[in-house]
Amino acid sequence: MVLLLPIGVLAVEAFRATDPTTFEESWSTDSLAAVTEGASARAYVGSLQLSAITAVLGTVLGLALAVAVLRAERGRLLRRLVLTASGVLANFGGIPLAFAFIATIGSNAGVVTGLLTNTLGLGLGGFSLYSMAGLALVYLYFLIPLMVLTITPALEALRPQWREASDNLGASAWQYWRYVGGPVLLPPVLGAMMLLFASAFAAYATAKALVGSTLPLVTLQIADALSSNVVVGSENLGTALALGMVVVVGLVMAFYAWVQRRTQRWLA
């Protein structure tokens, strides 16, 4: 009920419209049609691009970090430290995370920015924390640890006997990863990437605190539509935007669940 009731409310309210003059409500598909054009469409494109880029980068960097930690000699303590830190950092977001980055590399108040500019006479090379690239950097701060937590069980499920059998049969390292390790890891890696995509797509507080409404993101547009200083009836547009997000995230998580079912026999 907690999951389905809000979705049902969104599905109903997205098909309603409020007359700005008479304040009368009626059934309409205008809000759904508005989602596919203008600023709303640009917001969806911006959110999808940001989520895709950060999901791919988070997957690559998180996978590399997890592999490095698991391969480290006498790395049991290091592995426990990394996994513990990842569990904390994967849940570190919102306004505190935005403030931490502003205080570190912000254009005006950043400690590192001030050190590079005033002490070393250097700059950030045109990089701005308040841009799409800056927001992607902030998202990676919690997406990489999330990837480490998600992919580590799959990496640990790669049995040493498979590599030994591959070596005994004369296969090279590339052949092992091409025909054994790669096919086994591909489903959980894709599933983890989908999880990262959904997390970035649904993130709101960090983007709101960092860039406000200057970037075209669907979560920020929903907040603007539902705020108190909007035109009468625009809350229906916000509802339609939210329903679209539910559909996108639902498709992503359905694919994630399907991939996870295919990998259960390897994780056992």
Coordinates of C-alpha atoms in Angstrom, one line a residue:
M1 CA 0.0 0.0 0.0
V2 CA 2.8 2.4 0.8
L3 CA 4.2 1.9 -2.7
L4 CA 1.1 1.5 -4.7
L5 CA -1.2 4.1 -3.2
P6 CA 1.0 7.1 -4.1
I7 CA 1.4 5.7 -7.7
G8 CA -2.3 5.4 -7.9
V9 CA -2.8 9.0 -6.8
L10 CA -0.3 10.2 -9.4
A11 CA -2.0 8.2 -12.1
V12 CA -5.3 9.8 -11.3
E13 CA -4.1 13.4 -10.7
A14 CA -2.0 13.4 -13.9
F15 CA -5.2 13.2 -15.9
R16 CA -6.9 16.2 -14.2
A17 CA -6.7 19.8 -15.1
T18 CA -7.7 23.0 -13.2
D19 CA -9.2 26.0 -15.0
P20 CA -7.1 29.1 -14.0
T21 CA -10.2 31.3 -14.1
T22 CA -13.0 29.3 -12.6
F23 CA -10.8 26.9 -10.7
E24 CA -13.0 24.0 -11.9
E25 CA -11.3 20.6 -12.2
S26 CA -11.9 18.4 -15.2
W27 CA -10.4 15.3 -16.9
S28 CA -7.7 16.1 -19.4
T29 CA -4.5 14.8 -21.0
D30 CA -3.0 18.2 -21.4
S31 CA -0.5 17.7 -18.6
L32 CA 0.7 14.4 -20.1
A33 CA 1.1 16.0 -23.5
A34 CA 3.0 19.0 -22.0
V35 CA 5.6 16.5 -20.5
T36 CA 6.7 15.6 -24.0
E37 CA 7.5 19.2 -25.2
G38 CA 9.2 22.4 -24.2
A39 CA 10.9 22.8 -20.8
S40 CA 9.5 19.5 -19.5
A41 CA 11.0 17.5 -22.4
R42 CA 14.4 19.3 -21.9
A43 CA 14.3 18.4 -18.2
Y44 CA 13.8 14.8 -19.0
V45 CA 16.6 14.8 -21.5
G46 CA 18.9 16.5 -18.9
S47 CA 18.0 14.0 -16.2
L48 CA 18.5 11.1 -18.5
Q49 CA 21.8 12.3 -19.8
L50 CA 23.1 13.1 -16.3
S51 CA 21.9 9.7 -15.0
A52 CA 23.4 7.8 -17.9
I53 CA 26.8 9.5 -17.7
T54 CA 27.1 9.1 -13.9
A55 CA 25.9 5.5 -14.0
V56 CA 28.5 4.5 -16.6
L57 CA 31.3 6.4 -14.8
G58 CA 30.2 5.1 -11.4
T59 CA 30.1 1.5 -12.8
V60 CA 33.6 1.7 -14.3
L61 CA 35.3 3.4 -11.4
G62 CA 33.4 1.4 -8.7
L63 CA 34.2 -1.9 -10.5
A64 CA 37.9 -1.0 -10.7
L65 CA 38.0 0.0 -7.0
A66 CA 36.3 -3.3 -6.0
V67 CA 38.6 -5.4 -8.1
A68 CA 41.7 -3.6 -6.7
V69 CA 40.6 -4.1 -3.1
L70 CA 39.8 -7.7 -3.5
R71 CA 43.1 -8.4 -5.3
A72 CA 45.2 -6.6 -2.7
E73 CA 47.6 -9.0 -0.8
R74 CA 46.6 -9.3 2.8
G75 CA 43.8 -7.0 2.0
R76 CA 41.1 -8.3 4.4
L77 CA 41.4 -5.3 6.7
L78 CA 41.5 -3.0 3.6
R79 CA 38.4 -4.7 2.2
R80 CA 36.5 -4.3 5.5
L81 CA 37.5 -0.6 5.7
V82 CA 36.5 0.1 2.1
L83 CA 33.2 -1.7 2.4
T84 CA 32.4 0.1 5.7
A85 CA 33.3 3.4 4.2
S86 CA 31.2 2.6 1.1
G87 CA 28.2 1.8 3.3
V88 CA 28.5 5.3 4.8
L89 CA 29.3 7.3 1.7
A90 CA 26.6 5.6 -0.4
N91 CA 24.0 7.2 1.9
F92 CA 25.8 10.5 2.2
G93 CA 23.8 12.9 0.0
G94 CA 21.4 15.8 0.0
I95 CA 22.2 19.2 1.4
P96 CA 25.3 18.1 3.5
L97 CA 27.0 16.6 0.4
A98 CA 26.3 19.8 -1.6
F99 CA 27.6 21.9 1.2
A100 CA 30.8 19.8 1.5
F101 CA 31.6 20.2 -2.2
I102 CA 30.8 24.0 -2.1
A103 CA 33.1 24.4 0.9
T104 CA 35.8 22.4 -0.9
I105 CA 35.8 23.4 -4.6
G106 CA 33.2 26.1 -4.8
S107 CA 33.9 29.1 -7.0
N108 CA 34.0 31.6 -4.1
A109 CA 34.1 29.8 -0.8
G110 CA 36.0 26.6 -1.7
V111 CA 39.1 25.9 0.3
V112 CA 40.8 24.0 -2.5
T113 CA 39.8 26.7 -5.0
G114 CA 41.2 29.4 -2.8
L115 CA 44.4 27.5 -2.3
L116 CA 44.9 27.0 -6.0
T117 CA 44.0 30.5 -6.9
N118 CA 45.6 32.6 -4.2
T119 CA 48.6 30.5 -3.2
L120 CA 49.6 28.6 -6.3
G121 CA 48.2 31.1 -8.9
L122 CA 46.3 28.3 -10.6
G123 CA 42.6 27.8 -11.3
L124 CA 40.1 25.0 -12.0
G125 CA 40.6 25.3 -15.8
G126 CA 37.1 26.7 -16.4
F127 CA 35.5 23.9 -14.4
S128 CA 32.4 25.0 -12.4
L129 CA 30.8 23.1 -9.6
Y130 CA 27.5 24.6 -10.5
S131 CA 27.3 23.1 -14.0
M132 CA 26.2 19.7 -15.3
A133 CA 29.8 18.4 -15.0
G134 CA 30.1 19.6 -11.5
L135 CA 26.8 18.0 -10.5
A136 CA 28.0 14.7 -12.1
L137 CA 31.1 14.9 -10.0
V138 CA 29.1 15.3 -6.8
Y139 CA 26.8 12.4 -7.8
L140 CA 29.8 10.1 -8.3
Y141 CA 30.7 10.7 -4.6
F142 CA 27.8 8.4 -3.6
L143 CA 27.4 6.4 -6.7
I144 CA 30.9 4.9 -6.7
P145 CA 30.5 3.5 -3.1
L146 CA 27.1 2.2 -4.1
M147 CA 28.7 0.3 -7.0
V148 CA 31.4 -1.1 -4.7
L149 CA 28.7 -2.5 -2.3
T150 CA 26.6 -3.9 -5.2
I151 CA 29.4 -5.6 -7.2
T152 CA 31.6 -7.0 -4.4
P153 CA 29.4 -10.1 -3.8
A154 CA 29.5 -10.9 -7.5
L155 CA 33.3 -10.5 -7.7
E156 CA 33.6 -12.8 -4.6
A157 CA 31.4 -15.4 -6.3
L158 CA 34.0 -15.9 -9.1
R159 CA 35.4 -19.2 -8.0
P160 CA 39.2 -19.7 -8.1
Q161 CA 38.6 -23.2 -9.6
W162 CA 37.3 -21.6 -12.8
R163 CA 40.6 -19.6 -13.3
E164 CA 42.6 -22.7 -12.5
A165 CA 40.7 -24.8 -15.0
S166 CA 41.1 -22.1 -17.6
D167 CA 44.9 -22.0 -17.0
N168 CA 45.2 -25.8 -17.1
L169 CA 43.5 -25.8 -20.5
G170 CA 46.0 -23.3 -21.8
A171 CA 43.7 -20.2 -22.0
S172 CA 45.2 -16.8 -21.7
A173 CA 43.9 -14.2 -19.2
W174 CA 42.0 -12.4 -22.0
Q175 CA 40.3 -15.7 -23.0
Y176 CA 39.4 -16.3 -19.4
W177 CA 37.6 -13.0 -19.1
R178 CA 36.2 -13.3 -22.6
Y179 CA 34.6 -16.7 -22.2
V180 CA 34.3 -17.2 -18.4
G181 CA 34.7 -14.2 -16.1
G182 CA 33.1 -11.7 -18.4
P183 CA 29.9 -13.6 -19.1
V184 CA 29.5 -14.3 -15.4
L185 CA 30.0 -10.7 -14.3
L186 CA 28.1 -9.0 -17.1
P187 CA 24.6 -9.5 -15.7
P188 CA 25.5 -8.2 -12.2
V189 CA 27.5 -5.3 -13.7
L190 CA 24.5 -4.3 -15.9
G191 CA 22.2 -4.7 -12.9
A192 CA 24.4 -2.5 -10.8
M193 CA 24.5 0.1 -13.5
M194 CA 20.7 0.2 -13.7
L195 CA 20.7 0.7 -9.9
L196 CA 23.1 3.6 -10.2
F197 CA 21.0 5.1 -13.0
A198 CA 17.8 5.0 -10.9
S199 CA 19.6 6.5 -7.9
A200 CA 21.0 9.4 -10.0
F201 CA 17.7 9.9 -11.8
A202 CA 15.7 10.2 -8.6
A203 CA 18.2 12.4 -6.7
Y204 CA 16.8 15.8 -5.8
A205 CA 18.1 17.4 -2.6
T206 CA 21.8 17.5 -3.7
A207 CA 20.9 19.1 -7.1
K208 CA 18.5 21.6 -5.5
A209 CA 21.0 22.8 -3.0
L210 CA 23.8 22.9 -5.5
V211 CA 22.4 24.4 -8.7
G212 CA 18.8 25.4 -7.8
S213 CA 16.7 25.6 -10.9
T214 CA 19.5 26.6 -13.3
L215 CA 19.8 23.1 -14.8
P216 CA 17.1 21.3 -16.7
L217 CA 16.4 18.4 -14.4
V218 CA 13.0 16.8 -14.0
T219 CA 13.1 16.5 -10.2
L220 CA 13.8 20.3 -9.9
Q221 CA 10.9 21.0 -12.3
I222 CA 8.5 18.9 -10.2
A223 CA 9.6 20.9 -7.1
D224 CA 8.9 24.2 -9.0
A225 CA 5.5 23.0 -10.2
L226 CA 4.4 22.0 -6.7
S227 CA 5.7 25.1 -4.9
S228 CA 3.4 27.7 -3.6
N229 CA 4.2 30.4 -6.2
V230 CA 3.0 28.6 -9.3
V231 CA 0.3 29.3 -11.8
V232 CA -3.0 27.6 -11.0
G233 CA -3.1 24.2 -12.5
S234 CA 0.6 23.7 -12.9
E235 CA 0.5 21.2 -10.0
N236 CA -1.1 18.8 -12.5
L237 CA 2.0 19.2 -14.7
G238 CA 4.2 18.3 -11.7
T239 CA 2.0 15.2 -11.1
A240 CA 2.4 14.2 -14.7
L241 CA 6.2 14.7 -14.5
A242 CA 6.3 12.6 -11.4
L243 CA 4.3 9.8 -13.0
G244 CA 6.7 9.8 -15.9
M245 CA 9.6 9.4 -13.5
V246 CA 7.8 6.5 -11.9
V247 CA 7.4 4.8 -15.3
V248 CA 11.1 5.3 -16.1
V249 CA 12.4 4.1 -12.7
G250 CA 9.9 1.2 -12.8
L251 CA 11.3 0.0 -16.2
V252 CA 14.8 0.4 -15.0
M253 CA 14.2 -1.6 -11.8
A254 CA 12.3 -4.2 -13.6
F255 CA 15.3 -4.8 -15.8
Y256 CA 17.5 -4.8 -12.7
A257 CA 15.3 -7.5 -11.1
W258 CA 15.4 -9.6 -14.2
V259 CA 19.2 -9.4 -14.3
Q260 CA 19.5 -10.3 -10.7
R261 CA 17.4 -13.4 -11.1
R262 CA 19.7 -14.5 -13.9
T263 CA 22.8 -14.2 -11.6
Q264 CA 21.4 -15.9 -8.5
R265 CA 23.0 -19.2 -9.4
W266 CA 26.4 -17.5 -9.5
L267 CA 25.9 -15.7 -6.2
A268 CA 24.9 -18.9 -4.4

